[in-house]
Amino acid sequence: MDLPALLAERKDRIFLELPAGQGRIPCLTARGRCLAEAWENSLLAVYAYGCEIRTEYDRKDSAGNFLDPPSRDCTMRLIVEEPLAEPMIHRCFPGGLDSLEEYRQEVLDGIKDHWVRDPDDPEDERWEYTYHERLFRYTVPGKEGAVDQLAAVVEGLARSPISRRCQAITWKVWEDTGIHDPACMQSLWFRILPDEDGVWRLNLNVRFRSRDAYDAAFMNCFALILLQERVARQLSEKTGREVRLGRYLDESDSFHIYGSKLRDFEDRFLKQVMSRRFEQRTWTRAFAEPFFAEARPRIREKIAAQDRQRRRED
């Protein structure tokens, strides 16, 4: 099957809302029952319908000529109808299951929060931020202590289940404007809608200003859906009510495949989509869990080794 035939087959899953042209960035929507399907459709969409545009990361030669092709880019709305549905994991995401578990711990458990630099120290060259640090320990100059925004979400929804005010943000305008690596994810917005049986469903909207569709988006979504699951569980414990997940939706202002990665995308991702059945290019969480468990001691040692190296360098 070629790409046009595949897109035609998925016309109820991949939508070209506004095509590129006349300086307009295309607007696309991709959806799927499970995460693996939705992410796959989002990549097919941006590859087929995205515009070509340059980025700050395109390599140049000594004369200033670009070495990399332009990126494929769009504004993307990615919808996962049943966030915990299986198969959840797509085999074609760059990186292995060790990396996926490490990223999950980074976002949900804050295993790298101590790598965030001191913004008042110009000599500190550690990371600008982690998502966990911004979500769970958001700090503001002049305000004592830090804000656990996810705890506030749980409290807010428990107090008022119809609230539209329960969100968490990452952007710090006083720090992020003009820095080299500002936060890509901007906000999480949670809202409850009861289903037809009266069971609370926790819906999540996520917004990214910029998103590496091929290298990063799958791991982002995987970790954030598990965060959605955690918030639902905490809300259930607090209220004594059953809370299930509603849909997961994220919007990316710039959803892109870098030009330097297009060949790898075509050779690795696109060929598998064209030649293998969906079951052959996905895994379930149950399949992956033993690999995650095996990875956890290695991840702890990896972080510890990097910490030791940093201390030696200091």
Tab-separated table of C-alpha atoms in Angstrom, residues 17-240:
chain	number	residue	atom	x	y	z
A	17	GLU	CA	-8.299	21.092	8.535
A	18	LEU	CA	-6.418	23.844	6.675
A	19	PRO	CA	-3.846	23.180	3.936
A	20	ALA	CA	-0.535	24.965	3.591
A	21	GLY	CA	-0.376	27.870	1.179
A	22	GLN	CA	-0.162	31.661	1.075
A	23	GLY	CA	2.055	31.667	4.146
A	24	ARG	CA	-0.399	29.643	6.228
A	25	ILE	CA	0.927	26.901	8.483
A	26	PRO	CA	-1.300	23.848	7.873
A	27	CYS	CA	-3.679	22.734	10.621
A	28	LEU	CA	-4.079	18.973	11.037
A	29	THR	CA	-5.938	16.579	13.328
A	30	ALA	CA	-4.993	12.955	13.959
A	31	ARG	CA	-6.906	10.598	16.193
A	32	GLY	CA	-6.836	6.997	17.301
A	33	ARG	CA	-8.483	4.699	19.799
A	34	CYS	CA	-5.144	4.029	21.516
A	35	LEU	CA	-1.950	6.054	21.799
A	36	ALA	CA	-0.001	3.935	19.313
A	37	GLU	CA	-2.652	4.472	16.634
A	38	ALA	CA	-3.032	8.199	17.289
A	39	TRP	CA	0.734	8.872	17.244
A	40	GLU	CA	1.174	6.850	14.069
A	41	ASN	CA	-1.597	8.820	12.378
A	42	SER	CA	-0.114	12.126	13.524
A	43	LEU	CA	3.212	11.289	11.889
A	44	LEU	CA	1.575	10.229	8.642
A	45	ALA	CA	-0.388	13.479	8.689
A	46	VAL	CA	2.557	15.836	9.180
A	47	TYR	CA	4.674	13.925	6.665
A	48	ALA	CA	1.943	14.058	4.019
A	49	TYR	CA	0.434	17.487	4.649
A	50	GLY	CA	3.035	19.471	6.594
A	51	CYS	CA	4.751	22.496	5.079
A	52	GLU	CA	8.499	22.823	4.583
A	53	ILE	CA	10.079	25.318	6.951
A	54	ARG	CA	13.533	26.034	8.353
A	55	THR	CA	14.488	25.761	12.033
A	56	GLU	CA	17.248	27.094	14.285
A	57	TYR	CA	18.699	23.579	14.445
A	58	ASP	CA	19.310	23.006	10.715
A	59	ARG	CA	23.014	22.467	10.094
A	60	LYS	CA	24.998	24.796	7.825
A	61	ASP	CA	28.391	24.586	6.165
A	62	SER	CA	31.160	27.152	6.611
A	63	ALA	CA	29.640	29.312	3.871
A	64	GLY	CA	26.261	29.405	5.580
A	65	ASN	CA	24.520	27.014	3.192
A	66	PHE	CA	22.029	24.591	4.714
A	67	LEU	CA	23.152	20.973	4.913
A	68	ASP	CA	19.828	19.583	6.131
A	69	PRO	CA	16.527	19.571	4.243
A	70	PRO	CA	13.757	21.760	5.697
A	71	SER	CA	11.551	20.305	8.401
A	72	ARG	CA	7.977	19.148	7.816
A	73	ASP	CA	5.776	21.228	10.093
A	74	CYS	CA	2.157	21.857	11.005
A	75	THR	CA	-0.109	22.819	13.857
A	76	MET	CA	-1.381	19.486	15.163
A	77	ARG	CA	-4.266	18.340	17.308
A	78	LEU	CA	-3.628	14.758	18.440
A	79	ILE	CA	-6.540	12.906	20.064
A	80	VAL	CA	-6.408	9.590	21.922
A	81	GLU	CA	-9.978	8.403	22.412
A	82	GLU	CA	-9.196	5.766	25.070
A	83	PRO	CA	-5.841	6.740	26.600
A	84	LEU	CA	-5.200	3.423	28.377
A	85	ALA	CA	-6.414	1.233	25.504
A	86	GLU	CA	-4.018	-1.372	24.159
A	87	PRO	CA	-1.764	-1.654	22.335
A	88	MET	CA	-0.390	1.517	23.879
A	89	ILE	CA	3.265	1.391	22.791
A	90	HIS	CA	4.444	1.861	19.211
A	91	ARG	CA	7.625	-0.040	18.400
A	92	CYS	CA	8.838	2.625	15.970
A	93	PHE	CA	9.385	5.419	18.462
A	94	PRO	CA	13.092	6.330	18.524
A	95	GLY	CA	14.642	4.957	21.694
A	96	GLY	CA	14.031	1.707	23.505
A	97	LEU	CA	11.898	0.633	26.428
A	98	ASP	CA	14.690	1.610	28.844
A	99	SER	CA	14.494	5.177	27.552
A	100	LEU	CA	10.709	5.187	27.788
A	101	GLU	CA	10.794	4.095	31.431
A	102	GLU	CA	13.506	6.643	32.213
A	103	TYR	CA	11.416	9.406	30.664
A	104	ARG	CA	8.322	8.263	32.574
A	105	GLN	CA	10.264	8.548	35.819
A	106	GLU	CA	11.627	11.936	34.774
A	107	VAL	CA	8.127	13.371	34.240
A	108	LEU	CA	6.172	11.564	36.964
A	109	ASP	CA	8.771	11.042	39.687
A	110	GLY	CA	11.265	13.869	39.166
A	111	ILE	CA	14.395	11.724	39.023
A	112	LYS	CA	16.283	14.551	37.275
A	113	ASP	CA	14.891	17.583	39.091
A	114	HIS	CA	18.229	18.063	40.843
A	115	TRP	CA	19.778	18.723	37.427
A	116	VAL	CA	17.890	22.015	37.044
A	117	ARG	CA	20.212	25.013	37.106
A	118	ASP	CA	20.108	27.910	39.538
A	119	PRO	CA	18.622	30.761	37.446
A	120	ASP	CA	20.501	33.289	39.587
A	121	ASP	CA	23.879	31.705	38.795
A	122	PRO	CA	25.094	32.598	35.274
A	123	GLU	CA	27.865	29.995	35.577
A	124	ASP	CA	25.433	27.136	36.235
A	125	GLU	CA	25.162	25.152	32.984
A	126	ARG	CA	22.767	22.448	34.111
A	127	TRP	CA	19.283	22.001	32.605
A	128	GLU	CA	16.922	24.950	32.281
A	129	TYR	CA	13.970	22.964	33.634
A	130	THR	CA	12.268	19.604	33.922
A	131	TYR	CA	8.551	19.163	33.433
A	132	HIS	CA	8.242	17.528	36.844
A	133	GLU	CA	9.951	20.459	38.546
A	134	ARG	CA	7.689	22.964	36.800
A	135	LEU	CA	4.495	20.987	37.474
A	136	PHE	CA	5.144	19.853	41.039
A	137	ARG	CA	7.451	22.586	42.385
A	138	TYR	CA	6.606	25.758	40.480
A	139	THR	CA	8.400	28.737	42.001
A	140	VAL	CA	7.831	32.472	41.611
A	141	PRO	CA	10.303	35.215	42.587
A	142	GLY	CA	9.230	36.862	45.821
A	143	LYS	CA	6.861	34.035	46.753
A	144	GLU	CA	8.029	31.751	49.529
A	145	GLY	CA	7.966	28.029	48.820
A	146	ALA	CA	6.871	26.157	45.717
A	147	VAL	CA	3.464	25.295	44.286
A	148	ASP	CA	2.471	21.688	43.632
A	149	GLN	CA	0.160	22.395	40.721
A	150	LEU	CA	-1.022	18.803	40.326
A	151	ALA	CA	-2.043	18.626	43.986
A	152	ALA	CA	-3.988	21.840	43.383
A	153	VAL	CA	-5.708	20.207	40.387
A	154	VAL	CA	-6.824	17.265	42.522
A	155	GLU	CA	-8.007	19.576	45.298
A	156	GLY	CA	-9.840	21.804	42.851
A	157	LEU	CA	-11.680	18.987	41.092
A	158	ALA	CA	-12.566	17.297	44.362
A	159	ARG	CA	-14.026	20.564	45.619
A	160	SER	CA	-15.810	21.461	42.368
A	161	PRO	CA	-16.073	18.608	39.834
A	162	ILE	CA	-17.550	20.965	37.213
A	163	SER	CA	-14.597	23.367	37.417
A	164	ARG	CA	-12.894	24.683	34.282
A	165	ARG	CA	-10.076	26.217	36.318
A	166	CYS	CA	-7.915	23.186	37.071
A	167	GLN	CA	-4.716	23.523	35.100
A	168	ALA	CA	-0.945	23.454	35.483
A	169	ILE	CA	1.516	25.584	33.533
A	170	THR	CA	5.245	25.416	32.862
A	171	TRP	CA	6.169	28.771	31.313
A	172	LYS	CA	8.057	31.303	33.427
A	173	VAL	CA	8.171	34.480	31.398
A	174	TRP	CA	10.839	35.994	33.660
A	175	GLU	CA	13.148	33.011	33.006
A	176	ASP	CA	12.135	31.449	29.695
A	177	THR	CA	12.091	34.458	27.382
A	178	GLY	CA	15.347	34.421	25.464
A	179	ILE	CA	16.961	31.333	27.012
A	180	HIS	CA	18.496	28.612	24.842
A	181	ASP	CA	16.108	25.788	25.757
A	182	PRO	CA	12.709	27.055	26.952
A	183	ALA	CA	9.953	24.639	27.929
A	184	CYS	CA	8.124	23.072	24.980
A	185	MET	CA	5.077	21.889	26.914
A	186	GLN	CA	3.058	24.852	28.106
A	187	SER	CA	0.026	23.666	30.031
A	188	LEU	CA	-2.167	20.813	31.225
A	189	TRP	CA	-5.915	21.351	31.623
A	190	PHE	CA	-8.128	18.819	33.397
A	191	ARG	CA	-11.906	18.544	33.422
A	192	ILE	CA	-14.446	15.947	34.527
A	193	LEU	CA	-17.431	14.847	32.471
A	194	PRO	CA	-19.642	12.004	33.739
A	195	ASP	CA	-20.330	9.242	31.244
A	196	GLU	CA	-23.725	7.731	30.477
A	197	ASP	CA	-23.498	5.598	33.630
A	198	GLY	CA	-22.646	8.571	35.824
A	199	VAL	CA	-18.980	7.588	36.219
A	200	TRP	CA	-16.597	10.530	36.318
A	201	ARG	CA	-14.277	10.705	33.317
A	202	LEU	CA	-11.132	12.794	33.651
A	203	ASN	CA	-10.288	14.512	30.362
A	204	LEU	CA	-6.912	16.102	29.701
A	205	ASN	CA	-5.865	18.825	27.267
A	206	VAL	CA	-2.136	19.446	26.777
A	207	ARG	CA	-0.553	22.304	24.846
A	208	PHE	CA	2.950	22.385	23.375
A	209	ARG	CA	4.510	25.405	21.701
A	210	SER	CA	6.958	23.160	19.818
A	211	ARG	CA	7.081	19.395	19.390
A	212	ASP	CA	9.514	16.988	17.776
A	213	ALA	CA	6.883	14.705	16.287
A	214	TYR	CA	9.188	11.798	15.527
A	215	ASP	CA	11.792	11.845	18.299
A	216	ALA	CA	9.799	13.126	21.289
A	217	ALA	CA	6.020	13.160	20.884
A	218	PHE	CA	5.371	9.505	21.642
A	219	MET	CA	7.305	9.560	24.913
A	220	ASN	CA	5.647	12.866	25.856
A	221	CYS	CA	2.189	11.383	25.327
A	222	PHE	CA	3.003	8.128	27.099
A	223	ALA	CA	4.230	9.888	30.238
A	224	LEU	CA	1.406	12.433	30.250
A	225	ILE	CA	-1.282	9.770	29.892
A	226	LEU	CA	0.223	7.984	32.889
A	227	LEU	CA	0.151	11.313	34.717
A	228	GLN	CA	-3.523	11.635	33.758
A	229	GLU	CA	-4.037	8.141	35.180
A	230	ARG	CA	-2.303	9.144	38.423
A	231	VAL	CA	-4.423	12.281	38.830
A	232	ALA	CA	-7.573	10.202	38.256
A	233	ARG	CA	-6.464	7.708	40.909
A	234	GLN	CA	-5.679	10.458	43.433
A	235	LEU	CA	-9.000	12.136	42.734
A	236	SER	CA	-10.793	8.831	43.279
A	237	GLU	CA	-8.990	8.305	46.584
A	238	LYS	CA	-9.872	11.808	47.727
A	239	THR	CA	-13.551	11.717	46.779
A	240	GLY	CA	-14.372	8.039	47.221
